[in-house]
Amino acid sequence: MTTAVTAACGAAPGTRQTTQASQGGANAATATSAADLGGLDKLVEAAKKEGTLHVIALPPDWANYGEIIEKFQAKYGIKIESETPDAASADEINAVKTRKGQDRAPDVLDLGQSFAISGAAEGLFAPYKVQAFGKIPEGQKEATGLWVNDYGGYVSIGCDAKKITTCPTSFKDLLKPEYKGKVAMNGNPTKAGSAFAGVYAAALASGGSFDDIQPGIDFFKKLKDAGNYNPVETTPATIEKGETQISIDWDYNNAAYAPQMADKGIDWKVNVPSDGRYFQMYAQAINKDAPHPAAARLWQEYLYSAEGQNLFLKGFARPVLLPAMTADGTVDQALAGKLPQVEGEPTFPTSQQVDAAKAKLASGWDAAISG
Amino acid sequence: MSRSLTGGRPGARSRGWLGALPLLAFFALVFGVPAAALAAGAFTAQGRPSLDNLALSLRGGYLTALLGSVKLSAVVALAGAVLGTFLAHAVVTSRFRLLREAVLTASGVLANFGGVPLAFFWIATLGNSGVVSGLVGLPSGSLYTFWGLAVVYLYFSIPLMVLAMAPALDGLRPQWREAAANNGATAWHYWRYVGLPVLAPAMLGGVVLLFGSAFSAYATANAMVGTVVPLVTLKIAAALTGDVLIGYENIALALSLDMIVVAGLVMAIYLPLQRRTSRWLH
């Protein structure tokens, strides 16, 4: 096992794995593609033999992971052990580090972008290219497949249209006196990725840039001073109760709340703010020491198959292969049509810009918002 | 109460500590090892020994959070101790046995009522669109402040104090009061020279207990006030876990070390006072 692992992160992993594969001793732990194992069927076979996949931090109501897990289990007869669904990216990285060599280490990870980059730099992941790797846009993947973005969304403003007469459609709107005590976020921006993105988007809306998040922090200070900022963390329960009538969150979360809330008589509307558009994706990675290496690789193949990507779409998340699938017609049009409408192509900050913004936020957020 | 327990056992004392050995070993393992690891991490920055984390943890937002936690815990501990003692006294001296049983049982339950359910309980009642806030005309956002959080913490702190004080109040014999009265003491004299000295150790212990539980509380504040009320536990959580900050783990350890020092200081005040007050009992 140890040698296999060393090979995987060595300088030229390709050659050695080909030898192993060609010797017939197909070693899933070092396979960098399905071809290394003799094709997808062989990978399925090896994964079925392992029988189990251990995942962490996949909330069933987040990007439709609940259904994805069910469908995968049914399709391949592999049991998925889903641990601590509400864990954060930092917990996932911790689990990989502290459970090295243990059976209960996570096989695959769904990470915030910067955790994917830092984890790859620390050598925690196995390089693997799914069959659709070539179709994934540059910038959304690490060149050797150490991490690949899987789905993402825009920062959006959800709003209870029954209680709010005019739903806000921009960050500027949020400062209006009519929204007093109503504007909440899905968590604390120094902790929750969606709330951090909310501050970044607010920065873009208020004269900031990817290099300058300060106007975003200032925006929330203004919001707080106006009495509009509501510190309660948005959950389906707080929406239902009417406590968080306006919530800044990923559009896939807000959009997923809509049908859920419709059952309870709440008209939950989603707008991507016109003045601060911020798009971000989450990334997939395979634990280098995955206890079920074949199942881990098969999970990746499934997530990046048309079926898996359409399931993300069903959860209102924008899958990374959406442009490619729109082009080749494999996208589920009905589902794509339900996404909150956004004009124009998204742009992305570099990881240096994100790191600088986070450092700024860590030191500046409390001072702006507390008291 | 325990007047005759401290006398004459010089022989037993020399070997007495042997009996405590399993406890000490357990303590060293489950408290000592993590504490050492925590200290080691707190004094390491970029893989080298350093005081940077500690210095950082005592500056800017981190210092504000630490002071915020101390302030909140002190307010909750003092208010909770006073209100809890009065409530416990009222119940213990009440002639209705059923009331006493009911309050003590409820205290046992409520003292353990915390976390997100507690936060939501208050949000649903006194939040911006809470059931009661509309009736009493509570201005929006008033629950999500320092004082709002203090009130919410009192919800589990007062019952905790009742539980801590009830046995001590039971120990106040009616005869003492009668004896004092026979000697011409007023109620004030009785409380000043008999009641409070007897209760003081339990009260002090209760204050420390309340301080500790408010100081370490996290989930309620996180769900209810986010970062609006700066608290050290929230800063530790943000540095240690989450989807945003990377590489702040050792600052979290330094903050934990600060918390241990604060708790240690509280104990350092409590222990000599406790020793002093318990002297009156012998």
XYZ file of C-alpha atoms in Angstrom:
653
model
C 0.000 0.000 0.000
C 2.694 2.447 0.987
C 4.711 1.913 -2.173
C 1.622 2.260 -4.277
C 0.900 5.555 -2.604
C 4.412 6.841 -3.159
C 4.123 5.917 -6.791
C 0.926 7.862 -7.085
C 2.501 11.122 -6.027
C 5.860 10.510 -7.698
C 7.036 12.616 -10.580
C 6.014 10.280 -13.369
C 3.150 8.184 -12.149
C 1.822 7.338 -15.580
C 4.487 4.867 -16.623
C 4.522 2.842 -13.468
C 0.769 2.436 -13.363
C 0.607 1.289 -16.915
C 3.028 -1.473 -15.992
C 0.969 -2.485 -13.035
C -2.190 -2.497 -15.067
C -0.622 -4.426 -17.873
C 0.667 -7.015 -15.432
C -2.971 -7.761 -14.710
C -2.538 -6.857 -11.036
C -4.852 -3.923 -11.622
C -4.138 -1.523 -8.790
C -6.973 0.872 -8.288
C -5.066 2.953 -5.752
C -2.650 4.197 -8.400
C -4.937 4.253 -11.417
C -5.042 7.720 -12.926
C -7.871 6.848 -15.300
C -10.340 4.070 -15.968
C -8.148 2.987 -18.862
C -5.364 2.185 -16.387
C -7.569 -0.555 -15.026
C -8.613 -1.848 -18.413
C -11.701 0.242 -18.929
C -14.789 1.338 -17.063
C -16.180 -2.212 -16.772
C -13.048 -3.344 -14.964
C -13.317 -0.338 -12.651
C -16.951 -1.204 -11.883
C -15.902 -4.772 -11.163
C -13.123 -3.703 -8.818
C -15.404 -1.206 -7.073
C -18.122 -3.800 -6.589
C -15.541 -6.092 -5.025
C -14.740 -3.368 -2.496
C -18.459 -3.009 -1.907
C -18.310 0.198 0.129
C -17.623 3.885 -0.346
C -16.948 6.141 2.581
C -17.968 9.774 2.068
C -17.981 12.796 4.343
C -19.611 16.211 4.339
C -22.312 15.508 1.754
C -25.569 16.975 3.096
C -28.524 15.236 1.424
C -30.264 18.566 0.764
C -27.188 20.221 -0.758
C -26.889 20.078 -4.564
C -29.130 16.986 -4.517
C -26.482 14.768 -2.905
C -29.188 12.712 -1.194
C -30.510 11.465 -4.532
C -27.054 11.122 -6.072
C -26.017 8.807 -3.226
C -29.195 6.752 -3.585
C -28.878 6.390 -7.363
C -25.213 5.410 -7.126
C -25.972 2.739 -4.551
C -28.815 1.349 -6.637
C -26.848 1.375 -9.872
C -23.697 -0.350 -8.636
C -24.808 -2.114 -5.478
C -22.085 -0.328 -3.545
C -23.006 0.796 -0.073
C -22.226 4.440 0.711
C -21.391 5.241 4.288
C -22.107 8.936 4.631
C -20.442 10.423 7.653
C -21.047 13.853 9.264
C -23.015 15.321 6.349
C -22.788 18.833 7.768
C -19.003 18.874 8.131
C -17.004 21.667 6.514
C -14.061 21.519 4.126
C -11.591 21.961 6.983
C -13.094 18.917 8.711
C -12.691 16.871 5.550
C -9.010 17.735 5.274
C -8.584 16.923 8.975
C -10.276 13.561 8.487
C -7.896 12.728 5.647
C -4.850 13.659 7.740
C -5.846 12.103 11.044
C -7.278 8.856 9.707
C -4.451 7.984 7.381
C -4.376 4.231 6.867
C -7.660 3.661 8.676
C -10.688 1.966 7.216
C -12.938 4.868 8.080
C -10.900 7.494 6.251
C -13.004 9.311 3.643
C -12.536 7.965 0.114
C -13.634 11.081 -1.720
C -13.926 14.754 -0.813
C -16.168 17.576 -1.892
C -14.167 20.688 -1.097
C -14.231 24.437 -1.269
C -11.933 25.539 -4.074
C -9.130 26.865 -1.897
C -9.107 23.714 0.249
C -8.740 21.677 -2.945
C -5.743 23.768 -3.954
C -4.078 23.672 -0.533
C -4.822 19.952 -0.110
C -3.264 19.210 -3.486
C -0.177 21.212 -2.488
C 0.075 19.119 0.681
C -0.038 15.919 -1.381
C -3.244 14.566 0.100
C -5.013 13.637 -3.133
C -4.630 10.991 -5.832
C -4.456 12.215 -9.434
C -7.336 10.818 -11.465
C -8.822 11.830 -14.786
C -12.446 10.908 -15.309
C -13.510 9.956 -18.852
C -15.015 13.396 -19.376
C -11.831 15.122 -18.147
C -11.083 16.619 -21.559
C -14.462 18.357 -21.696
C -13.990 20.168 -18.398
C -12.968 23.788 -19.026
C -9.436 24.878 -18.186
C -9.252 26.587 -14.823
C -11.870 24.199 -13.441
C -9.398 21.356 -12.958
C -5.894 20.587 -11.812
C -3.811 19.479 -14.802
C -3.189 15.936 -13.498
C -6.656 15.555 -11.986
C -5.696 16.028 -8.336
C -8.910 18.012 -8.073
C -11.690 18.804 -10.508
C -14.530 21.261 -9.985
C -17.878 19.533 -9.979
C -20.700 22.025 -9.505
C -21.242 25.568 -8.423
C -23.546 28.487 -8.332
C -24.031 32.206 -8.010
C -24.492 34.192 -4.846
C -28.195 34.916 -4.772
C -30.816 36.684 -2.689
C -33.691 34.520 -1.559
C -36.862 36.273 -0.452
C -40.214 35.387 1.069
C -42.465 37.042 -1.508
C -45.592 36.659 0.640
C -44.119 38.772 3.448
C -41.902 41.098 1.409
C -43.781 43.318 -1.019
C -40.880 43.923 -3.400
C -38.107 41.353 -3.426
C -34.615 42.880 -3.584
C -32.779 42.231 -6.824
C -29.486 43.918 -6.014
C -27.175 44.507 -3.066
C -28.058 48.187 -3.248
C -31.710 47.284 -2.662
C -30.818 45.513 0.571
C -29.986 48.834 2.224
C -33.559 50.111 1.819
C -35.352 50.846 5.103
C -38.199 48.470 4.213
C -35.857 45.499 4.833
C -35.151 46.383 8.452
C -33.906 43.382 10.443
C -34.547 41.038 7.534
C -31.303 40.416 5.653
C -29.649 37.170 6.785
C -26.909 34.894 5.507
C -26.322 31.173 5.552
C -23.752 31.409 8.346
C -20.786 33.438 9.372
C -18.503 34.631 6.543
C -15.322 33.686 8.396
C -16.639 30.129 8.455
C -19.280 29.425 5.815
C -18.241 29.447 2.166
C -21.559 30.810 0.944
C -21.463 33.735 3.374
C -17.864 34.517 2.412
C -18.974 34.541 -1.213
C -21.806 36.872 -0.194
C -19.291 39.400 1.123
C -17.187 39.017 -2.037
C -20.258 39.606 -4.203
C -21.204 42.639 -2.110
C -17.683 43.964 -2.696
C -18.110 43.597 -6.464
C -21.441 45.423 -6.153
C -19.972 48.316 -4.168
C -16.944 49.306 -6.185
C -14.608 46.562 -4.996
C -12.874 43.936 -7.097
C -11.429 40.439 -6.784
C -8.385 42.195 -5.333
C -10.378 44.294 -2.887
C -13.012 42.777 -0.614
C -13.045 45.757 1.764
C -16.059 47.467 0.103
C -17.966 44.240 0.790
C -17.111 44.380 4.481
C -18.066 48.068 4.484
C -21.356 47.162 2.794
C -22.281 44.826 5.634
C -21.286 47.457 8.169
C -23.689 49.833 6.438
C -26.321 47.104 6.446
C -25.766 46.586 10.164
C -25.855 50.307 10.937
C -29.089 50.629 8.969
C -30.544 47.902 11.205
C -31.145 45.623 8.223
C -28.583 42.947 9.026
C -30.079 39.890 10.708
C -27.391 37.738 12.341
C -29.519 34.576 12.482
C -28.061 31.746 10.424
C -30.546 30.799 7.678
C -31.950 27.287 7.821
C -35.169 25.889 6.350
C -36.622 26.269 9.851
C -35.829 29.982 10.108
C -37.285 30.590 6.647
C -40.443 28.731 7.538
C -40.747 30.703 10.766
C -40.347 33.959 8.847
C -37.268 34.916 10.827
C -34.979 35.091 7.799
C -37.246 36.590 5.164
C -34.313 37.599 2.988
C -31.282 35.333 2.757
C -27.992 35.687 0.900
C -26.920 32.203 -0.149
C -25.844 30.102 -3.146
C -28.539 30.124 -5.787
C -28.742 26.326 -5.653
C -29.569 26.443 -1.945
C -32.100 29.218 -2.338
C -33.620 27.591 -5.415
C -33.842 24.253 -3.630
C -35.703 25.888 -0.752
C -38.405 27.146 -3.129
C -40.279 23.864 -3.795
C -39.715 22.828 -0.175
C -41.260 26.082 1.050
C -44.070 26.051 -1.514
C -45.447 23.003 0.315
C -45.669 25.153 3.417
C -47.370 28.046 1.704
C -44.291 30.242 1.381
C -43.430 31.814 -1.963
C -39.610 31.719 -1.881
C -38.166 33.776 -4.743
C -34.552 33.722 -5.912
C -32.701 36.566 -7.589
C -29.076 36.671 -8.608
C -28.177 40.270 -7.707
C -27.749 42.454 -10.770
C -24.889 44.472 -9.270
C -22.730 41.768 -7.662
C -22.430 38.527 -9.564
C -20.097 36.032 -7.952
C -19.830 32.460 -9.141
C -17.882 29.731 -7.445
C -17.517 26.005 -7.800
C -16.805 23.197 -5.397
C -14.184 20.599 -6.230
C -13.926 16.825 -6.074
C -10.809 15.024 -4.960
C -9.876 11.441 -4.149
C -8.076 10.733 -0.899
C -4.593 9.484 -1.775
C -4.960 6.846 0.963
C -8.572 6.001 0.149
C -9.533 2.727 1.824
C -11.748 1.941 -1.179
C -9.739 3.283 -4.103
C -11.758 1.666 -6.890
C -15.115 2.749 -5.470
C -13.678 6.263 -5.035
C -12.748 6.378 -8.719
C -16.070 4.941 -9.803
C -17.853 7.651 -7.746
C -15.914 10.271 -9.702
C -16.856 8.660 -13.009
C -20.477 8.704 -11.888
C -20.442 12.346 -10.783
C -18.981 13.479 -14.103
C -21.232 11.240 -16.223
C -24.242 12.847 -17.880
C -26.435 11.104 -15.303
C -24.484 12.463 -12.324
C -24.202 15.961 -13.749
C -27.934 16.080 -14.471
C -28.581 15.055 -10.867
C -26.575 18.074 -9.670
C -28.687 20.143 -12.047
C -31.802 18.672 -10.442
C -30.514 20.108 -7.160
C -30.312 23.539 -8.886
C -26.506 23.455 -8.893
C -24.734 24.326 -12.126
C -22.620 21.288 -13.071
C -19.164 21.912 -14.481
C -20.020 20.065 -17.693
C -23.157 22.152 -18.326
C -21.680 23.980 -21.362
C -20.387 20.725 -22.886
C -23.648 18.933 -22.207
C -25.675 21.783 -23.655
C -23.548 21.494 -26.784
C -23.891 17.711 -27.167
C -27.510 17.568 -26.072
C -27.113 15.340 -23.020
C -28.340 18.023 -20.645
C -31.825 17.700 -19.195
C -33.384 20.831 -20.734
C -36.307 20.934 -18.340
C -33.965 21.024 -15.363
C -31.630 23.590 -16.928
C -34.636 25.829 -17.553
C -35.420 25.934 -13.848
C -32.098 27.544 -12.894
C -32.241 31.166 -11.749
C -31.504 33.286 -14.800
C -28.134 35.010 -15.073
C -26.798 37.034 -17.947
C -23.205 36.960 -19.071
C -20.297 34.624 -18.430
C -18.910 34.253 -14.913
C -15.367 35.343 -14.115
C -13.230 33.854 -11.379
C -10.728 35.250 -8.906
C -7.323 33.561 -8.723
C -6.517 31.545 -5.622
C -4.075 34.277 -4.503
C -6.853 36.840 -4.726
C -9.177 34.583 -2.720
C -6.524 33.972 -0.052
C -5.860 37.686 0.305
C -9.602 38.377 0.542
C -9.963 35.742 3.277
C -7.101 37.181 5.308
C -8.695 40.611 5.027
C -12.065 39.228 6.071
C -10.610 37.318 9.034
C -9.206 40.520 10.498
C -11.858 42.988 9.375
C -15.220 41.267 9.640
C -15.714 41.292 13.410
C -14.649 44.889 13.770
C -17.209 45.898 11.154
C -20.145 43.849 12.320
C -19.861 43.400 16.083
C -21.225 45.645 18.759
C -22.731 20.337 58.107
C -19.579 18.257 57.982
C -18.235 19.309 61.307
C -16.597 16.103 62.490
C -14.989 14.811 59.325
C -11.658 16.579 59.340
C -10.205 15.429 62.643
C -7.309 12.989 63.314
C -5.963 10.882 60.500
C -2.217 11.524 60.354
C -1.349 7.911 59.571
C -3.798 7.518 56.793
C -2.676 10.649 55.010
C 0.797 9.438 54.007
C -0.499 6.538 51.968
C -3.814 8.149 51.135
C -2.700 9.473 47.773
C -2.221 5.921 46.489
C -5.966 5.567 46.289
C -6.123 8.622 44.046
C -3.577 7.176 41.636
C -6.085 5.781 39.101
C -7.841 9.134 39.027
C -4.562 10.999 38.587
C -3.494 8.665 35.790
C -6.848 9.111 34.071
C -6.610 12.862 34.500
C -3.097 12.947 33.055
C -4.237 10.941 30.067
C -7.479 12.660 29.136
C -6.620 16.184 30.222
C -2.825 16.358 30.389
C -2.058 14.925 26.966
C -4.498 17.125 25.017
C -3.431 20.156 27.070
C 0.224 19.485 26.233
C -0.605 19.016 22.554
C -2.626 22.219 22.634
C 0.199 24.168 24.240
C 2.723 22.723 21.781
C 0.539 23.784 18.843
C -0.098 27.224 20.290
C 3.632 27.897 20.517
C 4.344 26.737 16.967
C 4.086 28.938 13.898
C 5.180 27.731 10.456
C 6.675 24.645 12.081
C 8.955 26.592 14.398
C 8.656 27.535 18.075
C 7.158 30.982 18.243
C 5.087 33.372 20.305
C 3.361 34.787 17.223
C 0.092 32.861 17.659
C -0.239 33.940 21.252
C 0.599 37.544 20.438
C -1.948 37.501 17.612
C -4.582 35.921 19.853
C -4.271 38.880 22.235
C -4.658 41.578 19.576
C -7.431 43.153 17.546
C -10.549 41.110 16.911
C -9.257 38.142 18.882
C -8.726 40.236 22.019
C -12.160 41.821 21.570
C -13.677 38.336 21.368
C -11.833 37.151 24.473
C -12.951 40.191 26.454
C -16.466 39.810 25.064
C -16.605 36.238 26.332
C -15.311 37.236 29.766
C -17.814 40.073 30.009
C -20.753 37.934 28.927
C -19.771 35.081 31.257
C -19.328 37.440 34.205
C -22.725 39.067 33.646
C -24.420 35.677 33.268
C -22.602 34.217 36.285
C -23.462 37.082 38.636
C -27.034 37.606 37.481
C -27.638 33.859 37.331
C -26.194 33.339 40.803
C -28.336 36.023 42.417
C -31.577 35.076 40.648
C -30.920 31.353 41.022
C -30.275 31.682 44.744
C -33.472 33.621 45.320
C -35.465 31.122 43.280
C -33.882 28.176 45.093
C -34.592 29.784 48.459
C -38.197 30.467 47.561
C -38.714 26.889 46.452
C -36.838 25.222 49.301
C -38.695 27.151 51.985
C -42.046 26.750 50.255
C -44.674 24.688 52.036
C -45.801 23.101 48.774
C -43.807 19.962 48.260
C -45.159 19.563 44.736
C -43.854 22.985 43.719
C -40.435 22.123 45.030
C -40.331 18.822 43.164
C -41.570 20.431 39.975
C -39.046 23.288 40.062
C -36.119 21.009 40.845
C -37.057 18.561 38.095
C -37.553 21.379 35.613
C -34.194 22.820 36.661
C -32.540 19.492 35.960
C -33.957 19.532 32.443
C -33.452 23.230 31.676
C -29.887 23.290 33.001
C -29.054 20.965 30.105
C -31.085 22.869 27.528
C -28.604 24.450 25.195
C -27.266 24.520 21.674
C -29.238 25.272 18.542
C -32.626 24.169 19.972
C -32.272 26.797 22.702
C -31.392 29.464 20.141
C -34.350 28.552 17.978
C -36.658 28.481 20.974
C -35.804 32.114 21.634
C -35.809 33.132 17.982
C -39.300 31.711 17.591
C -40.447 33.511 20.721
C -38.649 36.855 20.776
C -36.947 37.048 17.389
C -37.801 39.630 14.746
C -40.929 37.724 13.771
C -41.300 35.887 17.070
C -44.626 34.974 18.601
C -44.222 37.243 21.607
C -42.140 40.072 20.112
C -45.136 41.262 18.096
C -47.354 41.304 21.170
C -44.937 43.277 23.344
C -43.708 45.461 20.483
C -40.074 44.421 20.754
C -37.947 46.485 18.344
C -36.359 44.416 15.584
C -32.961 42.972 16.358
C -33.145 43.445 20.124
C -32.713 39.723 20.809
C -29.558 39.613 18.709
C -27.417 41.726 20.994
C -25.102 41.221 23.945
C -27.965 41.573 26.427
C -30.244 39.378 24.381
C -27.641 36.639 24.442
C -27.129 37.137 28.199
C -30.858 36.604 28.779
C -30.797 33.458 26.661
C -27.816 32.118 28.619
C -29.661 32.844 31.883
C -32.297 30.439 30.673
C -29.978 27.523 31.439
C -27.817 29.287 34.029
C -30.535 30.042 36.597
C -31.700 26.405 36.714
C -28.068 25.344 37.069
C -27.731 27.681 40.038
C -30.952 26.332 41.575
C -29.510 22.834 41.383
C -26.259 24.005 42.953
C -27.955 25.931 45.756
C -30.872 23.704 46.745
C -28.787 21.208 48.781
C -26.940 24.039 50.530
C -30.202 25.812 51.370
C -31.557 22.533 52.717
C -28.586 22.579 55.066
C -29.769 25.801 56.726
C -31.503 24.480 59.830
C -34.659 26.318 60.936
C -33.244 25.990 64.481
C -30.381 28.356 63.607
C -32.840 30.982 62.612
C -34.848 30.434 65.774
C -31.695 30.542 67.899
C -30.662 33.791 66.249
C -34.117 35.242 66.797
C -34.059 34.220 70.457
C -30.837 36.149 70.847
C -32.453 39.232 69.395
C -31.081 39.015 65.846
C -32.991 40.650 63.028
C -33.411 38.935 59.670
C -30.528 41.022 58.358
C -28.310 39.893 61.236
C -29.228 36.301 60.642
C -28.347 36.432 56.930
C -25.250 38.519 57.504
C -23.714 36.344 60.250
C -25.249 32.886 59.741
C -27.030 32.347 56.453
C -24.666 33.856 53.920
C -21.441 32.534 55.493
C -22.897 29.027 55.400
C -24.099 29.456 51.818
C -21.032 31.270 50.550
C -19.029 28.209 49.414
C -21.950 26.825 47.433
C -22.686 30.259 45.948
C -19.089 30.789 44.940
C -19.002 27.351 43.423
C -22.190 28.165 41.549
C -20.742 31.414 40.197
C -17.690 29.550 38.907
C -19.899 26.865 37.368
C -22.075 29.458 35.635
C -19.069 31.392 34.438
C -17.586 28.227 32.994
C -20.731 27.107 31.195
C -21.331 30.546 29.669
C -17.646 30.919 28.786
C -17.569 27.640 26.870
C -21.021 27.852 25.227
C -20.902 27.972 21.467
C -23.747 26.542 19.412
C -26.478 28.824 20.763
C -24.479 31.968 20.083
C -23.417 30.720 16.671
C -26.973 30.116 15.510
C -28.408 33.227 17.135
C -25.991 36.132 16.947
C -23.299 34.930 14.532
C -20.427 37.368 14.793
C -22.483 40.306 16.017
C -21.478 39.524 19.613
C -17.746 38.767 19.563
C -17.041 35.537 21.455
C -13.844 33.577 21.703
C -15.522 30.204 21.077
C -16.883 31.509 17.770
C -13.412 32.700 16.780
C -11.932 29.306 17.626
C -14.569 27.542 15.547
C -14.001 29.870 12.596
C -10.247 29.279 12.759
C -10.492 25.529 13.265
C -13.243 24.473 10.918
C -15.301 25.846 8.089
C -15.042 26.414 4.378
C -13.143 29.678 4.498
C -9.997 30.043 6.596
C -6.975 27.840 5.964
C -3.909 27.768 8.212
C -5.414 29.427 11.290
C -5.430 26.223 13.364
C -2.576 27.237 15.651
C -4.216 30.569 16.409
C -7.251 28.557 17.492
C -4.977 26.590 19.818
C -3.523 29.823 21.190
C -7.061 31.104 21.803
C -7.882 27.865 23.617
C -4.811 28.381 25.751
C -6.040 31.901 26.556
C -9.346 30.379 27.608
C -7.582 27.914 29.895
C -5.650 30.786 31.466
C -8.870 32.749 32.056
C -10.526 29.684 33.585
C -7.418 29.196 35.700
C -7.581 32.804 36.914
C -11.217 32.378 37.899
C -10.293 29.259 39.844
C -7.356 31.113 41.415
C -9.800 33.690 42.792
C -12.358 31.088 43.754
C -10.171 28.625 45.646
C -8.747 30.945 48.361
C -12.194 32.522 48.840
C -13.774 29.118 49.066
C -11.182 27.994 51.623
C -11.808 31.113 53.641
C -15.572 30.803 53.647
C -15.624 27.083 54.326
C -13.641 27.738 57.521
C -16.786 29.129 59.059
C -18.382 25.747 58.709
C -15.956 23.890 60.947
